[in-house]
PDB file of C-alpha atoms in Angstrom:
ATOM      1  CA  GLN F1300      12.096-132.046 -19.401  1.00 47.00           C
ATOM      2  CA  THR F1301       8.967-133.499 -21.012  1.00 45.00           C
ATOM      3  CA  LEU F1302       8.208-137.159 -21.567  1.00 45.00           C
ATOM      4  CA  SER F1303       7.599-137.636 -25.275  1.00 41.00           C
ATOM      5  CA  CYS F1304       7.328-141.393 -25.832  1.00 39.00           C
ATOM      6  CA  ARG F1305       5.739-144.320 -24.014  1.00 43.00           C
ATOM      7  CA  PRO F1306       8.420-146.449 -22.346  1.00 44.00           C
ATOM      8  CA  ARG F1307       7.946-149.853 -20.772  1.00 49.00           C
ATOM      9  CA  MET F1308       6.119-150.460 -17.475  1.00 60.00           C
ATOM     10  CA  ASN F1309       7.924-150.702 -14.135  1.00 72.00           C
ATOM     11  CA  GLN F1310      10.307-147.900 -14.998  1.00 87.00           C
ATOM     12  CA  ASP F1311      11.836-145.129 -12.893  1.00 92.00           C
ATOM     13  CA  PHE F1312      11.149-141.565 -14.018  1.00 95.00           C
ATOM     14  CA  TYR F1313      12.771-138.413 -12.659  1.00 96.00           C
ATOM     15  CA  ASP F1314      12.120-134.703 -13.165  1.00 96.00           C
ATOM     16  CA  LEU F1315       9.551-134.978 -15.962  1.00 95.00           C
ATOM     17  CA  ASP F1316       6.561-132.890 -17.006  1.00 97.00           C
ATOM     18  CA  ILE F1317       3.875-135.373 -18.008  1.00 96.00           C
ATOM     19  CA  THR F1318       1.059-133.734 -19.951  1.00 96.00           C
ATOM     20  CA  THR F1319      -0.623-136.624 -21.789  1.00 95.00           C
ATOM     21  CA  ILE F1320      -2.120-139.648 -20.067  1.00 94.00           C
ATOM     22  CA  GLU F1321      -0.605-141.957 -22.690  1.00 93.00           C
ATOM     23  CA  ASP F1322       2.800-141.186 -21.212  1.00 93.00           C
ATOM     24  CA  PHE F1323       1.832-142.426 -17.745  1.00 94.00           C
ATOM     25  CA  GLN F1324       3.202-145.891 -16.950  1.00 92.00           C
ATOM     26  CA  GLU F1325       1.402-148.108 -14.459  1.00 91.00           C
ATOM     27  CA  LYS F1326       3.326-149.642 -11.556  1.00 92.00           C
ATOM     28  CA  SER F1327       6.275-147.314 -12.111  1.00 95.00           C
ATOM     29  CA  SER F1328       8.211-144.927  -9.891  1.00 97.00           C
ATOM     30  CA  TYR F1329       8.059-141.158 -10.370  1.00 97.00           C
ATOM     31  CA  GLU F1330      10.290-138.702  -8.533  1.00 97.00           C
ATOM     32  CA  ALA F1331      10.119-134.896  -8.773  1.00 98.00           C
ATOM     33  CA  CYS F1332       7.654-135.174 -11.669  1.00 98.00           C
ATOM     34  CA  ARG F1333       4.773-132.849 -12.582  1.00 98.00           C
ATOM     35  CA  PHE F1334       1.484-134.267 -13.835  1.00 98.00           C
ATOM     36  CA  ILE F1335      -0.458-131.526 -15.586  1.00 98.00           C
ATOM     37  CA  GLY F1336      -4.105-131.642 -16.676  1.00 98.00           C
ATOM     38  CA  LEU F1337      -4.368-135.437 -16.770  1.00 97.00           C
ATOM     39  CA  ASP F1338      -7.474-137.610 -16.409  1.00 97.00           C
ATOM     40  CA  PHE F1339      -6.459-140.802 -14.572  1.00 96.00           C
ATOM     41  CA  THR F1340      -9.943-142.329 -14.393  1.00 89.00           C
ATOM     42  CA  ALA F1341      -9.212-144.907 -17.111  1.00 82.00           C
ATOM     43  CA  VAL F1342      -5.738-145.931 -15.896  1.00 89.00           C
ATOM     44  CA  LYS F1343      -4.398-147.717 -12.829  1.00 89.00           C
ATOM     45  CA  VAL F1344      -2.311-145.795 -10.320  1.00 94.00           C
ATOM     46  CA  SER F1345      -2.231-148.613  -7.763  1.00 94.00           C
ATOM     47  CA  GLN F1346       1.243-149.925  -6.914  1.00 95.00           C
ATOM     48  CA  SER F1347       2.846-146.800  -8.372  1.00 96.00           C
ATOM     49  CA  LYS F1348       5.337-144.653  -6.454  1.00 97.00           C
ATOM     50  CA  PHE F1349       5.164-140.868  -6.356  1.00 98.00           C
ATOM     51  CA  LEU F1350       8.008-139.120  -4.531  1.00 98.00           C
ATOM     52  CA  ASP F1351       8.063-135.308  -4.315  1.00 98.00           C
ATOM     53  CA  CYS F1352       5.650-135.076  -7.248  1.00 98.00           C
ATOM     54  CA  THR F1353       3.061-132.452  -8.145  1.00 98.00           C
ATOM     55  CA  PHE F1354      -0.380-132.999  -9.655  1.00 98.00           C
ATOM     56  CA  GLU F1355      -1.938-129.907 -11.204  1.00 98.00           C
ATOM     57  CA  GLU F1356      -5.552-129.823 -12.415  1.00 98.00           C
ATOM     58  CA  CYS F1357      -5.705-133.611 -12.634  1.00 98.00           C
ATOM     59  CA  ASN F1358      -8.685-135.927 -12.168  1.00 98.00           C
ATOM     60  CA  LEU F1359      -8.009-139.035 -10.075  1.00 97.00           C
ATOM     61  CA  SER F1360     -11.592-139.572  -8.954  1.00 96.00           C
ATOM     62  CA  ASN F1361     -12.399-143.128  -7.869  1.00 93.00           C
ATOM     63  CA  CYS F1362      -8.914-144.410  -8.773  1.00 95.00           C
ATOM     64  CA  SER F1363      -7.548-147.345  -6.798  1.00 94.00           C
ATOM     65  CA  LEU F1364      -4.685-146.363  -4.509  1.00 96.00           C
ATOM     66  CA  VAL F1365      -3.888-149.898  -3.340  1.00 96.00           C
ATOM     67  CA  ASP F1366      -0.224-150.008  -2.299  1.00 96.00           C
ATOM     68  CA  THR F1367       0.446-146.634  -3.946  1.00 97.00           C
ATOM     69  CA  VAL F1368       3.312-144.631  -2.424  1.00 97.00           C
ATOM     70  CA  LEU F1369       2.498-140.944  -1.905  1.00 98.00           C
ATOM     71  CA  ASN F1370       5.489-139.281  -0.295  1.00 98.00           C
ATOM     72  CA  GLY F1371       5.872-135.513  -0.458  1.00 98.00           C
ATOM     73  CA  VAL F1372       3.096-135.194  -3.050  1.00 98.00           C
ATOM     74  CA  SER F1373       1.214-131.953  -3.734  1.00 98.00           C
ATOM     75  CA  PHE F1374      -2.191-131.737  -5.395  1.00 98.00           C
ATOM     76  CA  TYR F1375      -3.339-128.395  -6.798  1.00 98.00           C
ATOM     77  CA  ASN F1376      -6.871-127.846  -8.162  1.00 98.00           C
ATOM     78  CA  CYS F1377      -7.400-131.601  -8.542  1.00 98.00           C
ATOM     79  CA  LYS F1378     -10.552-133.749  -8.490  1.00 98.00           C
ATOM     80  CA  LEU F1379     -10.024-136.587  -6.011  1.00 97.00           C
ATOM     81  CA  LEU F1380     -13.598-137.704  -5.457  1.00 97.00           C
ATOM     82  CA  GLY F1381     -14.201-140.927  -3.550  1.00 95.00           C
ATOM     83  CA  LEU F1382     -10.533-141.884  -3.160  1.00 96.00           C
ATOM     84  CA  HIS F1383      -9.680-144.371  -0.399  1.00 96.00           C
ATOM     85  CA  PHE F1384      -6.325-143.062   0.774  1.00 97.00           C
ATOM     86  CA  GLU F1385      -6.220-145.676   3.560  1.00 97.00           C
ATOM     87  CA  TYR F1386      -5.363-148.288   0.917  1.00 97.00           C
ATOM     88  CA  ALA F1387      -2.216-146.391  -0.078  1.00 97.00           C
ATOM     89  CA  ASN F1388       1.142-147.388   1.356  1.00 96.00           C
ATOM     90  CA  ALA F1389       1.208-145.896   4.862  1.00 94.00           C
ATOM     91  CA  PHE F1390       5.006-145.627   5.029  1.00 93.00           C
ATOM     92  CA  GLY F1391       6.058-142.015   4.527  1.00 93.00           C
ATOM     93  CA  PHE F1392       2.557-140.901   3.499  1.00 97.00           C
ATOM     94  CA  SER F1393       2.618-137.125   3.164  1.00 97.00           C
ATOM     95  CA  CYS F1394       0.408-135.009   0.925  1.00 98.00           C
ATOM     96  CA  GLN F1395      -0.577-131.393   0.510  1.00 98.00           C
ATOM     97  CA  PHE F1396      -3.993-130.651  -0.976  1.00 98.00           C
ATOM     98  CA  VAL F1397      -4.668-127.104  -2.203  1.00 98.00           C
ATOM     99  CA  HIS F1398      -8.002-126.049  -3.746  1.00 98.00           C
ATOM    100  CA  CYS F1399      -8.937-129.699  -4.348  1.00 98.00           C
ATOM    101  CA  LEU F1400     -12.290-131.490  -4.549  1.00 98.00           C
ATOM    102  CA  LEU F1401     -12.065-134.421  -2.132  1.00 98.00           C
ATOM    103  CA  LYS F1402     -15.764-135.136  -1.645  1.00 97.00           C
ATOM    104  CA  HIS F1403     -16.469-138.527  -0.067  1.00 97.00           C
ATOM    105  CA  ALA F1404     -12.785-139.493   0.080  1.00 97.00           C
ATOM    106  CA  SER F1405     -11.604-141.599   3.025  1.00 98.00           C
ATOM    107  CA  PHE F1406      -8.586-141.320   5.326  1.00 98.00           C
ATOM    108  CA  TYR F1407      -9.821-143.936   7.803  1.00 98.00           C
ATOM    109  CA  GLN F1408      -7.292-144.627  10.602  1.00 97.00           C
ATOM    110  CA  MET F1409      -4.499-142.803   8.763  1.00 98.00           C
ATOM    111  CA  ASN F1410      -1.608-140.789  10.125  1.00 97.00           C
ATOM    112  CA  LEU F1411      -2.077-137.371   8.501  1.00 97.00           C
ATOM    113  CA  GLN F1412       0.501-135.458  10.530  1.00 95.00           C
ATOM    114  CA  ASN F1413       2.488-134.693   7.380  1.00 94.00           C
ATOM    115  CA  CYS F1414      -0.525-133.444   5.421  1.00 97.00           C
ATOM    116  CA  LYS F1415      -2.296-130.148   4.730  1.00 97.00           C
ATOM    117  CA  PHE F1416      -5.798-129.457   3.429  1.00 98.00           C
ATOM    118  CA  LEU F1417      -5.936-125.840   2.279  1.00 98.00           C
ATOM    119  CA  ASN F1418      -9.140-124.366   0.831  1.00 98.00           C
ATOM    120  CA  CYS F1419     -10.428-127.812  -0.148  1.00 98.00           C
ATOM    121  CA  ASP F1420     -13.941-129.212  -0.470  1.00 98.00           C
ATOM    122  CA  LEU F1421     -13.964-132.030   2.089  1.00 97.00           C
ATOM    123  CA  GLU F1422     -17.685-132.744   2.001  1.00 97.00           C
ATOM    124  CA  GLY F1423     -18.499-136.183   3.374  1.00 97.00           C
ATOM    125  CA  VAL F1424     -14.839-137.112   3.896  1.00 98.00           C
ATOM    126  CA  GLU F1425     -14.126-139.942   6.371  1.00 97.00           C
ATOM    127  CA  PHE F1426     -11.677-138.854   9.083  1.00 97.00           C
ATOM    128  CA  THR F1427     -12.509-141.527  11.673  1.00 97.00           C
ATOM    129  CA  GLU F1428      -9.586-142.450  13.964  1.00 97.00           C
ATOM    130  CA  VAL F1429      -7.075-140.277  12.101  1.00 97.00           C
ATOM    131  CA  LYS F1430      -3.951-138.811  13.645  1.00 97.00           C
ATOM    132  CA  ALA F1431      -4.151-135.197  12.503  1.00 97.00           C
ATOM    133  CA  MET F1432      -2.073-133.454  15.159  1.00 97.00           C
ATOM    134  CA  GLY F1433      -1.018-130.041  13.905  1.00 96.00           C
ATOM    135  CA  VAL F1434      -2.647-130.539  10.502  1.00 97.00           C
ATOM    136  CA  SER F1435      -4.005-127.463   8.745  1.00 97.00           C
ATOM    137  CA  PHE F1436      -7.547-127.576   7.342  1.00 96.00           C
ATOM    138  CA  GLU F1437      -7.486-123.816   6.830  1.00 96.00           C
ATOM    139  CA  GLY F1438     -10.278-122.452   4.644  1.00 95.00           C
ATOM    140  CA  SER F1439     -11.733-125.877   3.812  1.00 96.00           C
ATOM    141  CA  HIS F1440     -15.404-126.843   3.505  1.00 96.00           C
ATOM    142  CA  LEU F1441     -16.293-129.662   5.912  1.00 94.00           C
ATOM    143  CA  LEU F1442     -19.994-130.317   5.332  1.00 93.00           C
ATOM    144  CA  SER F1443     -20.802-133.821   6.664  1.00 93.00           C
ATOM    145  CA  ALA F1444     -17.089-134.630   7.136  1.00 95.00           C
ATOM    146  CA  HIS F1445     -16.949-137.387   9.761  1.00 94.00           C
ATOM    147  CA  PHE F1446     -14.575-137.094  12.712  1.00 94.00           C
ATOM    148  CA  GLU F1447     -14.738-139.763  15.418  1.00 94.00           C
ATOM    149  CA  ARG F1448     -11.998-140.855  17.852  1.00 96.00           C
ATOM    150  CA  SER F1449      -9.650-138.587  15.889  1.00 96.00           C
ATOM    151  CA  ASP F1450      -6.702-136.650  17.273  1.00 97.00           C
ATOM    152  CA  LEU F1451      -6.963-133.037  16.126  1.00 94.00           C
ATOM    153  CA  SER F1452      -4.620-131.647  18.771  1.00 95.00           C
ATOM    154  CA  ARG F1453      -3.099-128.346  17.577  1.00 96.00           C
ATOM    155  CA  ALA F1454      -4.915-128.694  14.228  1.00 94.00           C
ATOM    156  CA  ASP F1455      -5.618-125.431  12.399  1.00 95.00           C
ATOM    157  CA  LEU F1456      -9.346-125.193  11.718  1.00 92.00           C
ATOM    158  CA  THR F1457      -9.432-121.444  11.099  1.00 91.00           C
ATOM    159  CA  GLY F1458     -11.624-120.335   8.247  1.00 90.00           C
ATOM    160  CA  VAL F1459     -13.267-123.743   7.796  1.00 92.00           C
ATOM    161  CA  THR F1460     -16.974-123.863   7.015  1.00 90.00           C
ATOM    162  CA  GLU F1461     -19.667-126.354   8.072  1.00 89.00           C
ATOM    163  CA  LEU F1462     -17.494-127.844  10.830  1.00 88.00           C
ATOM    164  CA  THR F1463     -19.466-130.343  12.925  1.00 86.00           C
ATOM    165  CA  LEU F1464     -17.769-132.642  15.416  1.00 88.00           C
ATOM    166  CA  ASP F1465     -18.089-133.720  19.015  1.00 86.00           C
ATOM    167  CA  PRO F1466     -15.127-132.703  21.218  1.00 86.00           C
ATOM    168  CA  GLU F1467     -16.070-135.501  23.627  1.00 88.00           C
ATOM    169  CA  PHE F1468     -15.193-138.118  21.002  1.00 90.00           C
ATOM    170  CA  ASN F1469     -12.222-136.323  19.417  1.00 92.00           C
ATOM    171  CA  SER F1470      -9.054-134.917  20.945  1.00 92.00           C
ATOM    172  CA  MET F1471      -8.874-131.176  20.230  1.00 90.00           C
ATOM    173  CA  LYS F1472      -6.404-129.809  22.753  1.00 93.00           C
ATOM    174  CA  GLY F1473      -4.747-126.704  21.361  1.00 92.00           C
ATOM    175  CA  ALA F1474      -6.735-126.804  18.098  1.00 89.00           C
ATOM    176  CA  LYS F1475      -7.164-123.389  16.466  1.00 89.00           C
ATOM    177  CA  ILE F1476     -10.781-122.475  15.775  1.00 85.00           C
ATOM    178  CA  GLN F1477     -12.709-119.237  15.430  1.00 73.00           C
ATOM    179  CA  PHE F1478     -15.737-118.098  17.404  1.00 67.00           C
ATOM    180  CA  ALA F1479     -17.996-118.617  14.368  1.00 72.00           C
ATOM    181  CA  GLN F1480     -17.116-122.329  14.378  1.00 63.00           C
ATOM    182  CA  LEU F1481     -18.152-122.985  17.983  1.00 66.00           C
ATOM    183  CA  PRO F1482     -21.775-123.879  17.096  1.00 62.00           C
ATOM    184  CA  GLY F1483     -20.458-126.846  15.091  1.00 61.00           C
ATOM    185  CA  LEU F1484     -18.877-128.234  18.260  1.00 67.00           C
ATOM    186  CA  LEU F1485     -22.112-127.914  20.262  1.00 52.00           C
ATOM    187  CA  VAL F1486     -24.643-129.364  17.799  1.00 57.00           C
ATOM    188  CA  LYS F1487     -25.676-132.270  20.019  1.00 59.00           C
ATOM    189  CA  TYR F1488     -26.857-129.865  22.730  1.00 49.00           C
ATOM    190  CA  GLY F1489     -29.513-128.354  20.439  1.00 55.00           C
ATOM    191  CA  LEU F1490     -28.613-124.819  21.482  1.00 45.00           C
ATOM    192  CA  ASN F1491     -29.916-121.701  19.719  1.00 55.00           C
ATOM    193  CA  ILE F1492     -26.703-119.721  19.607  1.00 53.00           C
ATOM    194  CA  GLN F1493     -27.192-116.047  18.809  1.00 56.00           C
ATOM    195  CA  HIS F1494     -24.557-113.957  17.038  1.00 60.00           C
TER     196      HIS F1494
END
């Protein structure tokens, strides 16, 4: 089903394919909807609700997420630059990011246990004090991503690149890493690790 006209604000939408930004309604509730190829940079997504929705090839860079509900949301090939996810509604927050650009986004103090970051560009992302137990970062690029006082127990860090963090200031028990990533955990020691 495709949305074809612009209804009033504060509506509930279910099972729609939304392919033009003019059909997006601010401060509304969307369930099981697909957002395809949309540029959200000129609209407000704050105070909206997204339940079991999918965003495909959308641009939400620098959008405000204040009091936005993101529950069971998947992002595929999306630009999400500079987003402050910590301002979203924390209740039920669960997202899957696949092949997304998340440069300089922030998840400060968030519970990310129901999230995945697969093959994403996470350059400069703020992960301070996150709960990321069991979270998969598989295949993601982590240049300058900041982890401090974060719980990465059982996290899957296989295939990540540019991983740099201090295990003394982050919990990593049971985290999955590969031998090639060990230098990123020992940076502060100034070692010359030979392969």
